[in-house]
PDB file of C-alpha atoms in Angstrom:
ATOM      1  CA  MET I   1      -0.316   0.366  -0.284  1.00 92.00           C
ATOM      2  CA  ARG I   2       1.481   3.504  -1.161  1.00 95.00           C
ATOM      3  CA  VAL I   3       0.298   6.612   0.863  1.00 96.00           C
ATOM      4  CA  LEU I   4       0.756  10.089  -1.092  1.00 97.00           C
ATOM      5  CA  ILE I   5      -0.157  13.061   0.673  1.00 97.00           C
ATOM      6  CA  ASP I   6      -1.491  16.252  -2.221  1.00 96.00           C
ATOM      7  CA  SER I   7       0.953  18.916  -2.467  1.00 91.00           C
ATOM      8  CA  ALA I   8      -1.554  21.334  -3.411  1.00 88.00           C
ATOM      9  CA  SER I   9      -4.286  20.860  -0.275  1.00 90.00           C
ATOM     10  CA  GLY I  10      -3.111  22.670   3.001  1.00 86.00           C
ATOM     11  CA  CYS I  11      -4.081  26.394   4.399  1.00 88.00           C
ATOM     12  CA  CYS I  12      -4.840  28.645   2.235  1.00 87.00           C
ATOM     13  CA  ASN I  13      -2.711  31.330   1.576  1.00 89.00           C
ATOM     14  CA  GLY I  14      -4.551  33.879   4.385  1.00 92.00           C
ATOM     15  CA  VAL I  15      -5.658  31.165   6.593  1.00 92.00           C
ATOM     16  CA  GLY I  16      -1.941  30.650   6.666  1.00 93.00           C
ATOM     17  CA  ARG I  17      -0.915  34.177   6.721  1.00 95.00           C
ATOM     18  CA  ALA I  18      -3.761  34.476  10.124  1.00 96.00           C
ATOM     19  CA  ILE I  19      -2.251  31.457  11.854  1.00 96.00           C
ATOM     20  CA  SER I  20       1.209  32.515  11.539  1.00 96.00           C
ATOM     21  CA  ALA I  21       0.405  35.800  13.002  1.00 98.00           C
ATOM     22  CA  ALA I  22      -1.410  34.518  15.809  1.00 98.00           C
ATOM     23  CA  GLU I  23       1.903  31.912  16.452  1.00 98.00           C
ATOM     24  CA  ARG I  24       4.474  35.824  16.446  1.00 98.00           C
ATOM     25  CA  TYR I  25       2.128  37.453  18.267  1.00 98.00           C
ATOM     26  CA  LEU I  26       2.253  34.948  21.414  1.00 98.00           C
ATOM     27  CA  GLN I  27       5.684  33.640  21.202  1.00 97.00           C
ATOM     28  CA  GLU I  28       5.913  37.465  23.157  1.00 97.00           C
ATOM     29  CA  HIS I  29       2.432  38.168  25.116  1.00 97.00           C
ATOM     30  CA  ASP I  30       0.508  34.934  26.504  1.00 97.00           C
ATOM     31  CA  THR I  31      -3.288  36.746  25.502  1.00 98.00           C
ATOM     32  CA  LEU I  32      -4.961  36.980  22.291  1.00 98.00           C
ATOM     33  CA  TYR I  33      -8.274  37.114  21.137  1.00 98.00           C
ATOM     34  CA  SER I  34     -10.028  36.324  17.692  1.00 98.00           C
ATOM     35  CA  LEU I  35     -13.050  37.645  16.387  1.00 98.00           C
ATOM     36  CA  GLY I  36     -14.369  34.133  15.740  1.00 96.00           C
ATOM     37  CA  ALA I  37     -12.841  31.041  15.299  1.00 94.00           C
ATOM     38  CA  ILE I  38     -10.009  32.645  13.613  1.00 95.00           C
ATOM     39  CA  VAL I  39      -9.954  28.284  11.090  1.00 91.00           C
ATOM     40  CA  HIS I  40     -13.374  25.854  11.008  1.00 87.00           C
ATOM     41  CA  ASN I  41     -10.736  23.289  11.671  1.00 90.00           C
ATOM     42  CA  ASP I  42     -11.452  22.736  15.525  1.00 90.00           C
ATOM     43  CA  ALA I  43      -7.778  20.236  15.825  1.00 90.00           C
ATOM     44  CA  GLU I  44      -5.699  23.917  15.039  1.00 94.00           C
ATOM     45  CA  ILE I  45      -7.644  26.302  16.846  1.00 95.00           C
ATOM     46  CA  ARG I  46      -7.874  23.866  19.982  1.00 94.00           C
ATOM     47  CA  ARG I  47      -3.300  24.041  19.341  1.00 95.00           C
ATOM     48  CA  LEU I  48      -3.544  27.334  19.088  1.00 97.00           C
ATOM     49  CA  ALA I  49      -5.760  27.383  22.156  1.00 98.00           C
ATOM     50  CA  GLY I  50      -2.766  26.292  24.453  1.00 97.00           C
ATOM     51  CA  LEU I  51      -0.842  28.607  22.877  1.00 98.00           C
ATOM     52  CA  GLY I  52      -2.777  31.713  24.713  1.00 98.00           C
ATOM     53  CA  LEU I  53      -5.388  32.380  21.406  1.00 98.00           C
ATOM     54  CA  LYS I  54      -9.235  32.927  22.903  1.00 98.00           C
ATOM     55  CA  THR I  55     -11.916  33.076  20.023  1.00 98.00           C
ATOM     56  CA  ILE I  56     -15.141  35.479  21.119  1.00 98.00           C
ATOM     57  CA  GLY I  57     -17.676  37.051  19.120  1.00 97.00           C
ATOM     58  CA  TYR I  58     -18.918  40.552  18.675  1.00 96.00           C
ATOM     59  CA  GLN I  59     -20.541  40.619  22.069  1.00 96.00           C
ATOM     60  CA  ASP I  60     -17.237  40.490  24.027  1.00 97.00           C
ATOM     61  CA  LEU I  61     -16.126  42.933  22.385  1.00 96.00           C
ATOM     62  CA  ASP I  62     -17.611  45.942  25.045  1.00 94.00           C
ATOM     63  CA  SER I  63     -14.831  43.730  27.821  1.00 96.00           C
ATOM     64  CA  LEU I  64     -11.366  43.513  26.726  1.00 97.00           C
ATOM     65  CA  LYS I  65     -10.450  47.685  26.204  1.00 97.00           C
ATOM     66  CA  GLY I  66      -6.990  47.413  25.780  1.00 97.00           C
ATOM     67  CA  SER I  67      -6.777  44.294  24.745  1.00 97.00           C
ATOM     68  CA  THR I  68      -5.860  43.118  20.903  1.00 98.00           C
ATOM     69  CA  VAL I  69      -7.807  41.242  19.050  1.00 98.00           C
ATOM     70  CA  LEU I  70      -7.259  39.393  15.646  1.00 98.00           C
ATOM     71  CA  ILE I  71      -8.900  39.502  12.422  1.00 98.00           C
ATOM     72  CA  ARG I  72      -9.292  36.629  10.392  1.00 97.00           C
ATOM     73  CA  ALA I  73      -7.773  36.075   6.891  1.00 95.00           C
ATOM     74  CA  HIS I  74     -12.516  36.470   6.599  1.00 95.00           C
ATOM     75  CA  GLY I  75     -12.479  40.013   6.939  1.00 97.00           C
ATOM     76  CA  GLU I  76     -15.150  42.467   8.445  1.00 97.00           C
ATOM     77  CA  PRO I  77     -18.063  44.657   7.899  1.00 97.00           C
ATOM     78  CA  PRO I  78     -16.974  48.225   8.555  1.00 96.00           C
ATOM     79  CA  SER I  79     -19.254  47.630  11.277  1.00 96.00           C
ATOM     80  CA  THR I  80     -16.784  45.821  13.196  1.00 97.00           C
ATOM     81  CA  TYR I  81     -14.341  48.067  12.713  1.00 97.00           C
ATOM     82  CA  ARG I  82     -16.326  50.798  14.586  1.00 97.00           C
ATOM     83  CA  LEU I  83     -17.060  48.805  17.330  1.00 96.00           C
ATOM     84  CA  ALA I  84     -13.973  47.729  17.844  1.00 97.00           C
ATOM     85  CA  GLU I  85     -13.042  51.342  18.110  1.00 96.00           C
ATOM     86  CA  GLN I  86     -15.607  52.227  20.420  1.00 96.00           C
ATOM     87  CA  SER I  87     -14.381  49.449  22.552  1.00 97.00           C
ATOM     88  CA  GLY I  88     -11.097  50.665  23.050  1.00 97.00           C
ATOM     89  CA  VAL I  89      -9.759  47.670  21.717  1.00 97.00           C
ATOM     90  CA  SER I  90      -6.318  46.980  19.364  1.00 97.00           C
ATOM     91  CA  LEU I  91      -7.203  45.267  16.233  1.00 98.00           C
ATOM     92  CA  ILE I  92      -4.586  42.640  14.263  1.00 98.00           C
ATOM     93  CA  ASP I  93      -6.361  42.786  10.813  1.00 98.00           C
ATOM     94  CA  CYS I  94      -5.703  39.510   9.177  1.00 98.00           C
ATOM     95  CA  THR I  95      -8.125  40.122   6.198  1.00 98.00           C
ATOM     96  CA  CYS I  96      -6.887  37.984   3.144  1.00 96.00           C
ATOM     97  CA  PRO I  97      -5.275  40.711   0.115  1.00 95.00           C
ATOM     98  CA  VAL I  98      -7.708  39.134  -2.221  1.00 95.00           C
ATOM     99  CA  VAL I  99     -10.462  38.966   0.546  1.00 97.00           C
ATOM    100  CA  LEU I 100      -9.476  42.956   1.006  1.00 97.00           C
ATOM    101  CA  ALA I 101      -9.447  43.996  -2.433  1.00 97.00           C
ATOM    102  CA  LEU I 102     -12.456  42.364  -2.966  1.00 98.00           C
ATOM    103  CA  GLN I 103     -14.882  44.179  -0.113  1.00 98.00           C
ATOM    104  CA  ARG I 104     -13.000  47.394  -1.937  1.00 98.00           C
ATOM    105  CA  LYS I 105     -14.569  46.343  -5.779  1.00 98.00           C
ATOM    106  CA  ILE I 106     -18.255  45.505  -3.910  1.00 98.00           C
ATOM    107  CA  ALA I 107     -17.993  48.956  -2.017  1.00 98.00           C
ATOM    108  CA  ALA I 108     -16.877  51.000  -5.532  1.00 98.00           C
ATOM    109  CA  LYS I 109     -19.930  49.044  -7.485  1.00 98.00           C
ATOM    110  CA  TYR I 110     -22.016  49.132  -5.077  1.00 98.00           C
ATOM    111  CA  SER I 111     -22.017  52.798  -5.005  1.00 97.00           C
ATOM    112  CA  GLU I 112     -22.003  53.255  -8.632  1.00 97.00           C
ATOM    113  CA  LEU I 113     -24.937  51.102  -8.835  1.00 97.00           C
ATOM    114  CA  SER I 114     -27.593  52.473  -6.311  1.00 94.00           C
ATOM    115  CA  VAL I 115     -27.577  55.780  -7.943  1.00 95.00           C
ATOM    116  CA  LEU I 116     -29.340  53.598 -11.067  1.00 94.00           C
ATOM    117  CA  GLY I 117     -31.677  51.424  -8.819  1.00 95.00           C
ATOM    118  CA  GLY I 118     -29.633  48.348  -9.311  1.00 97.00           C
ATOM    119  CA  GLN I 119     -28.473  45.796  -7.879  1.00 98.00           C
ATOM    120  CA  VAL I 120     -24.971  43.727  -6.138  1.00 98.00           C
ATOM    121  CA  ILE I 121     -25.560  40.245  -6.263  1.00 98.00           C
ATOM    122  CA  ILE I 122     -23.004  38.316  -4.378  1.00 98.00           C
ATOM    123  CA  PHE I 123     -23.093  34.289  -4.821  1.00 98.00           C
ATOM    124  CA  GLY I 124     -21.955  32.569  -1.717  1.00 96.00           C
ATOM    125  CA  LYS I 125     -22.820  30.724   1.657  1.00 93.00           C
ATOM    126  CA  ARG I 126     -26.294  32.949   3.223  1.00 95.00           C
ATOM    127  CA  GLY I 127     -24.487  33.804   6.677  1.00 93.00           C
ATOM    128  CA  HIS I 128     -20.322  33.072   6.378  1.00 92.00           C
ATOM    129  CA  ALA I 129     -18.495  35.599   8.338  1.00 93.00           C
ATOM    130  CA  GLU I 130     -16.639  36.565   4.456  1.00 95.00           C
ATOM    131  CA  VAL I 131     -20.163  36.726   2.808  1.00 97.00           C
ATOM    132  CA  ASN I 132     -21.426  38.996   5.835  1.00 97.00           C
ATOM    133  CA  GLY I 133     -17.780  40.838   5.783  1.00 97.00           C
ATOM    134  CA  LEU I 134     -19.348  41.522   1.919  1.00 98.00           C
ATOM    135  CA  VAL I 135     -22.432  42.616   2.526  1.00 98.00           C
ATOM    136  CA  GLY I 136     -21.624  44.743   4.547  1.00 97.00           C
ATOM    137  CA  GLN I 137     -19.623  46.514   2.357  1.00 98.00           C
ATOM    138  CA  THR I 138     -22.837  47.925   0.946  1.00 98.00           C
ATOM    139  CA  ASP I 139     -25.108  49.160   3.671  1.00 95.00           C
ATOM    140  CA  GLY I 140     -26.205  45.557   4.025  1.00 97.00           C
ATOM    141  CA  GLN I 141     -28.533  45.447   0.587  1.00 97.00           C
ATOM    142  CA  ALA I 142     -26.260  43.079  -1.282  1.00 98.00           C
ATOM    143  CA  VAL I 143     -28.182  40.273  -2.510  1.00 98.00           C
ATOM    144  CA  VAL I 144     -26.294  36.895  -1.435  1.00 98.00           C
ATOM    145  CA  VAL I 145     -27.172  33.817  -3.406  1.00 98.00           C
ATOM    146  CA  GLU I 146     -26.658  30.038  -2.654  1.00 97.00           C
ATOM    147  CA  SER I 147     -27.511  28.471  -5.482  1.00 96.00           C
ATOM    148  CA  ILE I 148     -29.368  28.092  -9.244  1.00 96.00           C
ATOM    149  CA  ALA I 149     -32.997  27.072  -7.877  1.00 96.00           C
ATOM    150  CA  ASP I 150     -31.861  29.917  -4.830  1.00 97.00           C
ATOM    151  CA  LEU I 151     -31.240  32.462  -7.982  1.00 97.00           C
ATOM    152  CA  LYS I 152     -34.684  31.133  -9.700  1.00 96.00           C
ATOM    153  CA  ASP I 153     -36.466  31.881  -6.755  1.00 97.00           C
ATOM    154  CA  LYS I 154     -35.358  35.584  -6.066  1.00 97.00           C
ATOM    155  CA  LEU I 155     -35.788  36.364  -9.134  1.00 97.00           C
ATOM    156  CA  SER I 156     -39.479  35.146  -9.259  1.00 96.00           C
ATOM    157  CA  ALA I 157     -40.332  37.261  -5.669  1.00 97.00           C
ATOM    158  CA  GLY I 158     -38.407  40.248  -7.300  1.00 96.00           C
ATOM    159  CA  VAL I 159     -36.158  40.163  -4.680  1.00 97.00           C
ATOM    160  CA  ILE I 160     -33.969  40.866  -7.318  1.00 97.00           C
ATOM    161  CA  ASP I 161     -35.000  42.851 -10.342  1.00 96.00           C
ATOM    162  CA  PRO I 162     -33.238  41.679 -13.622  1.00 96.00           C
ATOM    163  CA  SER I 163     -34.789  44.928 -15.637  1.00 96.00           C
ATOM    164  CA  HIS I 164     -32.197  47.296 -13.399  1.00 96.00           C
ATOM    165  CA  PRO I 165     -28.266  47.324 -13.718  1.00 97.00           C
ATOM    166  CA  LEU I 166     -26.864  44.017 -11.468  1.00 98.00           C
ATOM    167  CA  ALA I 167     -23.276  43.016 -10.713  1.00 98.00           C
ATOM    168  CA  LEU I 168     -22.495  39.993  -9.811  1.00 98.00           C
ATOM    169  CA  PHE I 169     -19.750  38.723  -7.478  1.00 98.00           C
ATOM    170  CA  SER I 170     -18.961  34.882  -5.877  1.00 97.00           C
ATOM    171  CA  GLN I 171     -17.694  34.319  -2.497  1.00 96.00           C
ATOM    172  CA  THR I 172     -13.730  33.374  -2.452  1.00 93.00           C
ATOM    173  CA  THR I 173     -13.927  29.962  -2.230  1.00 86.00           C
ATOM    174  CA  LYS I 174     -16.785  28.791  -4.089  1.00 89.00           C
ATOM    175  CA  ASP I 175     -16.782  26.174  -7.010  1.00 86.00           C
ATOM    176  CA  PRO I 176     -15.647  27.684  -9.848  1.00 87.00           C
ATOM    177  CA  ASP I 177     -18.362  25.885 -12.392  1.00 89.00           C
ATOM    178  CA  GLU I 178     -21.044  26.524 -10.390  1.00 93.00           C
ATOM    179  CA  PHE I 179     -20.792  30.335 -10.555  1.00 95.00           C
ATOM    180  CA  ALA I 180     -20.203  30.230 -13.968  1.00 96.00           C
ATOM    181  CA  ALA I 181     -23.737  28.077 -14.228  1.00 96.00           C
ATOM    182  CA  VAL I 182     -25.063  31.247 -11.650  1.00 97.00           C
ATOM    183  CA  ALA I 183     -24.116  33.606 -14.076  1.00 97.00           C
ATOM    184  CA  SER I 184     -24.591  32.022 -17.095  1.00 97.00           C
ATOM    185  CA  ARG I 185     -28.826  31.741 -15.255  1.00 96.00           C
ATOM    186  CA  LEU I 186     -28.355  35.064 -14.489  1.00 97.00           C
ATOM    187  CA  ARG I 187     -27.015  36.149 -18.434  1.00 96.00           C
ATOM    188  CA  LYS I 188     -30.404  34.947 -19.454  1.00 95.00           C
ATOM    189  CA  ALA I 189     -33.010  37.452 -17.427  1.00 95.00           C
ATOM    190  CA  ALA I 190     -31.211  40.148 -16.635  1.00 95.00           C
ATOM    191  CA  SER I 191     -31.037  43.292 -19.086  1.00 93.00           C
ATOM    192  CA  SER I 192     -27.601  44.929 -18.207  1.00 96.00           C
ATOM    193  CA  LEU I 193     -25.022  42.702 -16.067  1.00 97.00           C
ATOM    194  CA  GLU I 194     -20.987  42.731 -14.954  1.00 98.00           C
ATOM    195  CA  VAL I 195     -20.020  39.768 -13.948  1.00 98.00           C
ATOM    196  CA  PHE I 196     -17.178  39.987 -11.634  1.00 97.00           C
ATOM    197  CA  ASP I 197     -15.196  35.910 -11.247  1.00 93.00           C
ATOM    198  CA  THR I 198     -14.171  37.163  -8.072  1.00 96.00           C
ATOM    199  CA  ILE I 199     -13.096  33.386  -7.120  1.00 92.00           C
ATOM    200  CA  CYS I 200      -9.768  32.730  -5.517  1.00 90.00           C
ATOM    201  CA  ARG I 201      -7.465  31.774  -8.472  1.00 84.00           C
ATOM    202  CA  ASN I 202      -5.805  29.188  -5.376  1.00 80.00           C
ATOM    203  CA  VAL I 203      -9.053  28.217  -4.943  1.00 76.00           C
ATOM    204  CA  SER I 204     -10.019  27.768  -8.323  1.00 77.00           C
ATOM    205  CA  SER I 205      -7.250  26.352  -9.297  1.00 82.00           C
ATOM    206  CA  ARG I 206      -7.216  23.673  -6.459  1.00 84.00           C
ATOM    207  CA  HIS I 207     -10.579  22.709  -7.581  1.00 85.00           C
ATOM    208  CA  LYS I 208      -8.863  20.949 -11.682  1.00 86.00           C
ATOM    209  CA  ALA I 209      -6.361  19.784  -9.335  1.00 91.00           C
ATOM    210  CA  LEU I 210      -8.372  17.783  -6.527  1.00 93.00           C
ATOM    211  CA  ARG I 211      -9.612  16.096  -9.275  1.00 93.00           C
ATOM    212  CA  GLU I 212      -6.436  14.342 -10.770  1.00 95.00           C
ATOM    213  CA  PHE I 213      -5.150  14.110  -7.697  1.00 97.00           C
ATOM    214  CA  ALA I 214      -8.130  12.036  -6.646  1.00 97.00           C
ATOM    215  CA  ALA I 215      -8.754  10.084  -9.668  1.00 97.00           C
ATOM    216  CA  SER I 216      -5.227   8.716  -9.823  1.00 97.00           C
ATOM    217  CA  CYS I 217      -5.647   7.421  -6.090  1.00 98.00           C
ATOM    218  CA  SER I 218      -7.198   3.565  -5.546  1.00 97.00           C
ATOM    219  CA  VAL I 219      -8.962   5.779  -1.932  1.00 98.00           C
ATOM    220  CA  ILE I 220      -9.417   8.743  -0.956  1.00 98.00           C
ATOM    221  CA  ILE I 221      -8.666  10.067   2.680  1.00 98.00           C
ATOM    222  CA  PHE I 222     -10.408  14.353   2.882  1.00 97.00           C
ATOM    223  CA  VAL I 223      -8.868  15.971   5.878  1.00 96.00           C
ATOM    224  CA  CYS I 224     -10.794  19.222   7.378  1.00 93.00           C
ATOM    225  CA  GLY I 225     -13.215  20.226   9.667  1.00 87.00           C
ATOM    226  CA  HIS I 226     -16.417  19.769   9.982  1.00 84.00           C
ATOM    227  CA  GLU I 227     -17.657  23.133   9.557  1.00 79.00           C
ATOM    228  CA  SER I 228     -15.417  23.513   6.766  1.00 83.00           C
ATOM    229  CA  SER I 229     -18.152  24.879   3.249  1.00 78.00           C
ATOM    230  CA  ASN I 230     -14.567  24.865   1.376  1.00 81.00           C
ATOM    231  CA  GLY I 231     -13.716  21.700   2.916  1.00 88.00           C
ATOM    232  CA  LYS I 232     -17.651  20.315   1.983  1.00 88.00           C
ATOM    233  CA  VAL I 233     -17.663  21.278  -1.418  1.00 86.00           C
ATOM    234  CA  LEU I 234     -13.904  19.848  -1.661  1.00 91.00           C
ATOM    235  CA  PHE I 235     -14.640  16.395  -0.404  1.00 95.00           C
ATOM    236  CA  GLU I 236     -17.802  16.611  -3.087  1.00 94.00           C
ATOM    237  CA  LEU I 237     -15.774  17.083  -5.989  1.00 93.00           C
ATOM    238  CA  CYS I 238     -13.295  14.464  -4.911  1.00 96.00           C
ATOM    239  CA  ARG I 239     -15.777  11.980  -4.256  1.00 96.00           C
ATOM    240  CA  SER I 240     -17.389  12.211  -7.549  1.00 96.00           C
ATOM    241  CA  VAL I 241     -14.607  11.183  -9.627  1.00 96.00           C
ATOM    242  CA  ASN I 242     -13.701   8.611  -6.725  1.00 98.00           C
ATOM    243  CA  PRO I 243     -16.780   6.916  -4.246  1.00 97.00           C
ATOM    244  CA  ARG I 244     -13.530   5.825  -1.867  1.00 97.00           C
ATOM    245  CA  SER I 245     -13.820   9.066  -0.409  1.00 97.00           C
ATOM    246  CA  TYR I 246     -13.912   9.262   3.640  1.00 97.00           C
ATOM    247  CA  LYS I 247     -13.757  12.705   5.400  1.00 96.00           C
ATOM    248  CA  VAL I 248     -12.522  12.229   8.403  1.00 95.00           C
ATOM    249  CA  GLU I 249     -11.402  15.653  10.241  1.00 92.00           C
ATOM    250  CA  SER I 250      -7.976  13.947  12.766  1.00 91.00           C
ATOM    251  CA  ALA I 251      -5.988  11.209  11.720  1.00 92.00           C
ATOM    252  CA  GLU I 252      -8.160   9.261  14.895  1.00 92.00           C
ATOM    253  CA  GLU I 253     -11.121   9.104  12.603  1.00 94.00           C
ATOM    254  CA  ILE I 254     -10.069   7.468   9.619  1.00 94.00           C
ATOM    255  CA  PRO I 255     -12.327   4.223   9.146  1.00 88.00           C
ATOM    256  CA  ALA I 256     -10.786   0.823   9.718  1.00 81.00           C
ATOM    257  CA  GLY I 257     -10.600  -2.327   7.867  1.00 89.00           C
ATOM    258  CA  ILE I 258     -11.427   0.425   4.037  1.00 94.00           C
ATOM    259  CA  PHE I 259      -7.926  -0.506   2.760  1.00 95.00           C
ATOM    260  CA  ARG I 260      -6.413  -3.093   0.649  1.00 94.00           C
ATOM    261  CA  PRO I 261      -2.748  -4.167   0.095  1.00 93.00           C
ATOM    262  CA  ASP I 262      -2.488  -2.962  -3.167  1.00 95.00           C
ATOM    263  CA  ASP I 263      -4.412   0.200  -2.484  1.00 96.00           C
ATOM    264  CA  ILE I 264      -2.382   3.730  -3.417  1.00 97.00           C
ATOM    265  CA  VAL I 265      -4.230   6.743  -1.196  1.00 97.00           C
ATOM    266  CA  GLY I 266      -4.691   9.804  -1.596  1.00 98.00           C
ATOM    267  CA  ILE I 267      -4.470  12.351   1.919  1.00 98.00           C
ATOM    268  CA  CYS I 268      -6.076  15.270   1.552  1.00 97.00           C
ATOM    269  CA  GLY I 269      -7.942  18.198   2.401  1.00 95.00           C
ATOM    270  CA  ALA I 270      -9.940  22.000   2.587  1.00 91.00           C
ATOM    271  CA  THR I 271      -7.823  25.121   2.511  1.00 87.00           C
ATOM    272  CA  SER I 272      -8.412  25.822   6.590  1.00 88.00           C
ATOM    273  CA  THR I 273      -6.400  22.054   7.015  1.00 93.00           C
ATOM    274  CA  THR I 274      -3.328  22.213   8.397  1.00 93.00           C
ATOM    275  CA  ARG I 275       0.015  20.087   7.070  1.00 93.00           C
ATOM    276  CA  TRP I 276       0.755  19.322  10.303  1.00 94.00           C
ATOM    277  CA  GLN I 277      -3.005  17.083   9.872  1.00 95.00           C
ATOM    278  CA  LEU I 278      -1.955  15.846   6.246  1.00 96.00           C
ATOM    279  CA  GLU I 279       0.912  14.457   7.615  1.00 96.00           C
ATOM    280  CA  LYS I 280      -0.083  13.198  11.049  1.00 95.00           C
ATOM    281  CA  ALA I 281      -3.368  11.010   8.568  1.00 96.00           C
ATOM    282  CA  ALA I 282      -0.600   9.704   6.109  1.00 96.00           C
ATOM    283  CA  GLU I 283       2.021   8.136   9.068  1.00 95.00           C
ATOM    284  CA  THR I 284      -1.576   6.555  10.793  1.00 94.00           C
ATOM    285  CA  ILE I 285      -2.201   4.662   7.701  1.00 94.00           C
ATOM    286  CA  SER I 286       1.348   4.014   7.470  1.00 89.00           C
ATOM    287  CA  LEU I 287       1.056   2.203  10.567  1.00 84.00           C
ATOM    288  CA  LEU I 288      -1.811   0.165  10.159  1.00 78.00           C
TER     289      LEU I 288
END
């Protein structure tokens, strides 16, 4: 049995940058607060908690005057920065540069379209931290679309008015094919539509590479946190080309008795999965 780790898997640049910033700060300080989970990965959160990272919510900011709070890679709406200033906390802003550029692009387009009665539409997961930050750039007016079916419902209900100018953006970690399908459907309905492909290039290229990796192996062990939206998408991608795909949160969850002597076992993960977790899974399987 051979065990391979996908070279393209592991934390994306934005998440890795936030984790590194937290580690650097905690080398010189006892405590750092993260506004929301720094990564959708319970094992990594537990590791960082051991170093002094504490996850908080918006309701906690008022009681943390004089403390330092990390803004995670997902980004935040403008209201969060105002709340932090009012609460007297210092910020380490780790918003992913790709997300930050997208926020600015959406804010500029909203300013342009709002005077024309137009709308900004965001293809993404409703309630996701990144999406909340993007919607916040439009004073809460952007319409979030989660799927083709959701788009059709919003067109039928008049939530989206295709007779006015529309601009379509995407959450940075969405599936490129799904985004293309949503854009195609909206083009058929809209009289004026601008489409901005704002999926992170590292993420979009990972889809193609992961398909090829999953197809080249006889069994796939996909490591990711249960709350990772990106992990759910990428795991389903693996399973679509390799039915012998298994999703686990840790090496301890790897099912027993699923391997054959001649298997090529592929280890891969989401943009929130750390390299040490992939290596731990590979080590565990090698000892079976």
